[in-house]
Structures are given as structure tokens and as C-alpha cells.
């Protein structure tokens, strides 16, 4: 079971780029890295997923170094509405173990 | 829009009185999950169904049961709720757990209060 470690909290200001790093030292060969966002009193929402190198979509980028022991979620030009908890999950095919959420990072965006 | 629906959003029950939370999905996904999330904590997987195949997490208390009568619906039964069971209960779905890339779609959750 791949355990993840994230900072408990981060503060940023509107318009800044935010990078949240997740450590997953015992990631397995077939594991993917997935990030979810959760607002208060709502279910988590998928943000981005990757296996290696860099993945980009309309809301975020995910950077994964060659050894895959960590990953960094990058949120460009955050706004107040990006204040949420961000979870990093690691897992692979055929297993519900990927569904073990880490402690998450509370991102607070300040005006 | 295809989605995961949980009703009710808020549920109040009494200590020891059985309660059922419901989840439905219009995504036609094979897998449905139940999570428990306590205040300021991460969601914790209780169990999941892969089609009709029930998979219980090792540390899920016996007090928690689940039923999936068909593809669209899944229920969480708490036989004798205790004060420690007060939490947000999240239902999620995924298309298939056997694919290498699999994402989950979460419902809005049901917040359970035990008096």
C-alpha cells in the first residue's frame, strides 16, 4: 500500500501559482497518481491523474519526476474559490487500495 | 447530467436506532463505494461493490452493512449507530476497477447526526 505524505496546510494569495507536493516513496510500478479537490460539505472532485513526466489539463498540471517517488500539483493563478483540501492518491489497476486518502493539504487563498 | 446522487443530504438519528443512507447513480458504473469522513479527516473507505461482488475493508465495523439491489442503487445500513458514527458519508462510483487509470465520481455526501 503506497502511503502518501503531504503538507497539512498552505497559504497563498490570489493570482499566484501554487505547488503542492506529495511524497510516495513506495509507489509500485503500475501505480498511477491522482489528485482530488474537496470543498467543505461536498464530495471530492477529480482534478488530474498521471503516471510519469508531466500532465496538464484545463485546471492544473501534474509534475512527476523520473523516480516517481513524489509528485507536484501545480495550480496556476489561484483564486479565492480554489480554497479547498487537496488529496493525493496513489494506486494501480485491480485494487481498491488506491482509494486510501492521505491527510490532504488545506489550501487557503487570501485576497 | 450523469451524476451520483445521495439522499438525504442531512440525516438525524437516535443512538442505537438503525438508519439507512441511499446513493444512486446515472453513470452506469460497475463499482460503487462508501466512505466515512469525520470532521477535518480524510475520507475512509468502508466497502465497495464491484457489480454484485461485495468487498469489505478489514477495519470496517460490523455495525456497517451495505446493499446493492441493482446497478444504479447502493445503500449503507448502520445497524446501531453510536455517537462516534456521526460523520459525512460519501458515495462514489467508478467505471471499472480493473483499468489502469480509474477515477472516482463522488456524490455530495450525507451528513449523519446521532443524538
Short mmCIF file of C-alpha atoms in Angstrom, two decimals:
data_model
loop_
_atom_site.label_atom_id
_atom_site.label_comp_id
_atom_site.label_asym_id
_atom_site.label_seq_id
_atom_site.Cartn_x
_atom_site.Cartn_y
_atom_site.Cartn_z
CA UNK A 1 0.00 0.00 0.00
CA UNK A 2 1.53 3.25 -1.14
CA UNK A 3 1.45 5.79 1.69
CA UNK A 4 1.38 9.45 0.77
CA UNK A 5 2.67 12.44 2.67
CA UNK A 6 1.53 16.00 2.01
CA UNK A 7 1.89 19.31 3.83
CA UNK A 8 -1.03 19.83 6.18
CA UNK A 9 -1.72 23.36 5.03
CA UNK A 10 -0.59 26.08 2.64
CA UNK A 11 -1.50 29.73 2.22
CA UNK A 12 -1.33 31.68 -1.00
CA UNK A 13 -2.57 34.91 -2.48
CA UNK A 14 -4.89 35.41 -5.39
CA UNK A 15 -3.16 35.30 -8.74
CA UNK A 16 -0.18 33.29 -7.55
CA UNK A 17 0.86 29.86 -8.74
CA UNK A 18 0.57 27.20 -6.07
CA UNK A 19 2.56 23.98 -5.98
CA UNK A 20 1.58 21.18 -3.62
CA UNK A 21 3.99 18.29 -3.34
CA UNK A 22 3.11 14.75 -2.35
CA UNK A 23 5.66 12.12 -1.33
CA UNK A 24 5.02 8.47 -2.16
CA UNK A 25 8.29 6.66 -1.64
CA UNK A 26 6.96 3.12 -2.05
CA UNK A 27 4.96 3.68 -5.21
CA UNK A 28 4.59 0.50 -7.25
CA UNK A 29 5.37 0.09 -10.92
CA UNK A 30 1.75 0.05 -12.05
CA UNK A 31 0.53 2.78 -9.70
CA UNK A 32 -1.00 5.98 -11.01
CA UNK A 33 -1.04 9.27 -9.11
CA UNK A 34 -4.37 11.02 -8.77
CA UNK A 35 -5.30 14.32 -7.17
CA UNK A 36 -8.72 15.27 -5.82
CA UNK A 37 -10.12 18.57 -4.58
CA UNK A 38 -12.68 18.80 -1.82
CA UNK A 39 -14.72 21.78 -0.72
CA UNK A 40 -16.46 21.84 2.68
CA UNK A 41 -19.62 19.71 2.78
CA UNK A 42 -19.02 18.33 -0.71
CA UNK A 43 -17.58 15.13 -2.09
CA UNK A 44 -14.05 15.10 -3.52
CA UNK A 45 -13.72 16.05 -7.16
CA UNK A 46 -11.15 14.63 -9.58
CA UNK A 47 -8.54 17.17 -10.69
CA UNK A 48 -5.79 15.34 -12.55
CA UNK A 49 -4.06 11.99 -12.92
CA UNK A 50 -0.68 10.94 -14.22
CA UNK A 51 1.87 8.18 -14.41
CA UNK A 52 5.12 9.93 -15.24
CA UNK A 53 6.61 13.22 -16.51
CA UNK A 54 4.06 15.99 -16.91
CA UNK A 55 0.33 16.07 -17.38
CA UNK A 56 -1.69 19.23 -17.98
CA UNK A 57 -5.40 19.86 -18.22
CA UNK A 58 -7.60 22.92 -18.10
CA UNK A 59 -7.31 23.37 -14.35
CA UNK A 60 -3.90 22.06 -13.25
CA UNK A 61 -0.59 20.49 -14.09
CA UNK A 62 0.99 17.45 -12.53
CA UNK A 63 4.74 17.04 -12.44
CA UNK A 64 6.21 13.61 -11.75
CA UNK A 65 9.99 13.11 -11.59
CA UNK A 66 11.69 10.11 -13.13
CA UNK A 67 11.85 8.14 -9.88
CA UNK A 68 8.11 8.75 -9.28
CA UNK A 69 8.64 8.97 -5.53
CA UNK A 70 6.91 12.31 -5.41
CA UNK A 71 4.54 14.42 -7.46
CA UNK A 72 3.65 18.09 -7.55
CA UNK A 73 0.24 19.52 -8.27
CA UNK A 74 0.51 22.98 -9.81
CA UNK A 75 -2.44 25.37 -9.79
CA UNK A 76 -1.84 28.43 -11.98
CA UNK A 77 -3.08 31.82 -10.80
CA UNK A 78 -5.26 30.68 -7.93
CA UNK A 79 -8.43 32.49 -6.92
CA UNK A 80 -10.38 32.57 -3.67
CA UNK A 81 -12.57 29.76 -4.99
CA UNK A 82 -9.56 27.41 -5.05
CA UNK A 83 -9.56 27.35 -1.26
CA UNK A 84 -10.11 23.66 -0.54
CA UNK A 85 -8.45 20.47 0.65
CA UNK A 86 -6.32 18.71 -1.94
CA UNK A 87 -5.70 14.98 -1.70
CA UNK A 88 -3.03 12.92 -3.42
CA UNK A 89 -3.80 9.24 -4.00
CA UNK A 90 -1.55 6.52 -5.36
CA UNK A 91 -2.73 3.20 -6.67
CA UNK A 92 -2.98 0.84 -9.56
CA UNK A 93 -5.22 -1.43 -11.52
CA UNK A 94 -7.44 -4.02 -9.93
CA UNK A 95 -7.14 -2.75 -6.41
CA UNK A 96 -9.31 -0.68 -4.14
CA UNK A 97 -6.17 0.16 -2.17
CA UNK A 98 -5.71 3.19 -4.36
CA UNK A 99 -8.64 4.58 -2.51
CA UNK A 100 -6.77 5.28 0.69
CA UNK A 101 -6.76 9.01 1.06
CA UNK A 102 -3.81 10.70 2.71
CA UNK A 103 -4.25 13.52 5.17
CA UNK A 104 -4.66 16.11 2.42
CA UNK A 105 -3.44 19.70 2.15
CA UNK A 106 -5.68 22.58 3.16
CA UNK A 107 -5.02 25.36 0.67
CA UNK A 108 -6.19 28.80 1.74
CA UNK A 109 -6.15 31.54 -0.88
CA UNK A 110 -6.05 35.01 0.57
CA UNK A 111 -7.20 38.21 -1.17
CA UNK B 1 -26.27 15.28 -16.49
CA UNK B 2 -24.96 11.92 -15.36
CA UNK B 3 -24.24 12.05 -11.68
CA UNK B 4 -24.07 10.48 -8.23
CA UNK B 5 -27.00 11.37 -6.01
CA UNK B 6 -27.21 11.00 -2.26
CA UNK B 7 -30.32 11.45 -0.22
CA UNK B 8 -30.91 12.91 2.16
CA UNK B 9 -28.13 15.49 2.49
CA UNK B 10 -28.65 15.56 6.24
CA UNK B 11 -29.89 12.71 8.40
CA UNK B 12 -30.59 12.77 12.11
CA UNK B 13 -30.99 9.54 14.03
CA UNK B 14 -31.07 8.44 17.61
CA UNK B 15 -28.41 6.46 19.40
CA UNK B 16 -28.97 2.79 18.59
CA UNK B 17 -31.73 3.38 16.04
CA UNK B 18 -31.00 1.77 12.66
CA UNK B 19 -30.54 4.16 9.78
CA UNK B 20 -30.15 3.72 6.03
CA UNK B 21 -28.41 6.11 3.68
CA UNK B 22 -29.00 5.87 -0.02
CA UNK B 23 -27.00 6.51 -3.15
CA UNK B 24 -27.97 6.35 -6.78
CA UNK B 25 -26.02 6.88 -9.96
CA UNK B 26 -26.88 7.59 -13.56
CA UNK B 27 -23.35 6.89 -14.82
CA UNK B 28 -23.95 3.14 -15.25
CA UNK B 29 -20.67 2.48 -13.46
CA UNK B 30 -19.79 -1.01 -12.30
CA UNK B 31 -18.23 -0.01 -9.00
CA UNK B 32 -19.85 1.80 -6.09
CA UNK B 33 -18.05 2.81 -2.91
CA UNK B 34 -18.98 4.03 0.56
CA UNK B 35 -16.67 6.28 2.54
CA UNK B 36 -16.90 7.71 6.00
CA UNK B 37 -15.43 11.16 6.58
CA UNK B 38 -15.23 12.64 10.05
CA UNK B 39 -14.61 16.29 10.71
CA UNK B 40 -11.21 17.50 9.49
CA UNK B 41 -10.21 14.00 8.42
CA UNK B 42 -9.72 12.34 5.08
CA UNK B 43 -12.40 10.04 3.65
CA UNK B 44 -12.03 6.45 4.83
CA UNK B 45 -13.19 3.60 2.61
CA UNK B 46 -15.74 1.34 4.28
CA UNK B 47 -16.52 -1.06 1.44
CA UNK B 48 -17.22 -1.24 -2.24
CA UNK B 49 -19.22 -3.26 -4.72
CA UNK B 50 -17.76 -4.41 -7.98
CA UNK B 51 -21.00 -5.19 -9.75
CA UNK B 52 -22.63 -7.54 -7.22
CA UNK B 53 -19.37 -8.56 -5.60
CA UNK B 54 -19.15 -7.03 -2.12
CA UNK B 55 -15.72 -6.05 -0.79
CA UNK B 56 -15.44 -5.09 2.85
CA UNK B 57 -12.43 -3.24 4.24
CA UNK B 58 -10.75 -5.18 7.05
CA UNK B 59 -11.29 -2.48 9.66
CA UNK B 60 -14.91 -1.63 8.83
CA UNK B 61 -17.05 -2.31 11.92
CA UNK B 62 -19.74 -4.99 11.69
CA UNK B 63 -22.24 -2.28 12.54
CA UNK B 64 -21.96 -1.11 8.94
CA UNK B 65 -23.61 -3.08 6.16
CA UNK B 66 -24.35 -2.38 2.54
CA UNK B 67 -26.77 -3.50 -0.13
CA UNK B 68 -26.73 -3.05 -3.87
CA UNK B 69 -30.04 -4.25 -5.32
CA UNK B 70 -29.16 -3.13 -8.85
CA UNK B 71 -26.54 -1.22 -10.82
CA UNK B 72 -27.97 2.17 -10.01
CA UNK B 73 -28.57 1.99 -6.28
CA UNK B 74 -26.47 1.29 -3.23
CA UNK B 75 -27.44 1.56 0.42
CA UNK B 76 -25.47 1.97 3.62
CA UNK B 77 -27.11 0.48 6.69
CA UNK B 78 -25.92 1.36 10.17
CA UNK B 79 -27.50 -1.17 12.46
CA UNK B 80 -26.96 0.53 15.80
CA UNK B 81 -25.49 3.99 15.38
CA UNK B 82 -23.27 5.27 18.11
CA UNK B 83 -22.17 8.81 18.77
CA UNK B 84 -18.87 8.01 17.09
CA UNK B 85 -20.65 7.24 13.83
CA UNK B 86 -21.62 10.86 13.32
CA UNK B 87 -19.85 11.81 10.11
CA UNK B 88 -20.24 12.65 6.46
CA UNK B 89 -20.91 9.55 4.39
CA UNK B 90 -19.76 9.74 0.81
CA UNK B 91 -20.83 7.54 -2.04
CA UNK B 92 -18.63 7.25 -5.10
CA UNK B 93 -18.59 5.34 -8.35
CA UNK B 94 -16.03 4.31 -10.90
CA UNK B 95 -16.47 2.71 -14.26
CA UNK B 96 -14.33 -0.30 -13.57
CA UNK B 97 -11.66 -1.10 -11.02
CA UNK B 98 -9.67 -3.22 -13.40
CA UNK B 99 -8.47 -0.42 -15.64
CA UNK B 100 -5.07 1.08 -15.03
CA UNK B 101 -6.49 4.54 -14.99
CA UNK B 102 -9.56 4.87 -12.91
CA UNK B 103 -11.16 7.94 -11.37
CA UNK B 104 -13.99 8.15 -8.94
CA UNK B 105 -17.07 10.28 -9.08
CA UNK B 106 -18.34 11.36 -5.70
CA UNK B 107 -21.79 12.31 -4.55
CA UNK B 108 -22.37 15.35 -2.33
CA UNK B 109 -22.48 13.23 0.81
CA UNK B 110 -24.98 12.68 3.61
CA UNK B 111 -24.13 14.22 6.94
CA UNK B 112 -25.30 11.96 9.75
CA UNK B 113 -26.01 13.30 13.20
CA UNK B 114 -26.54 10.86 16.07
CA UNK B 115 -28.43 12.15 19.09
#
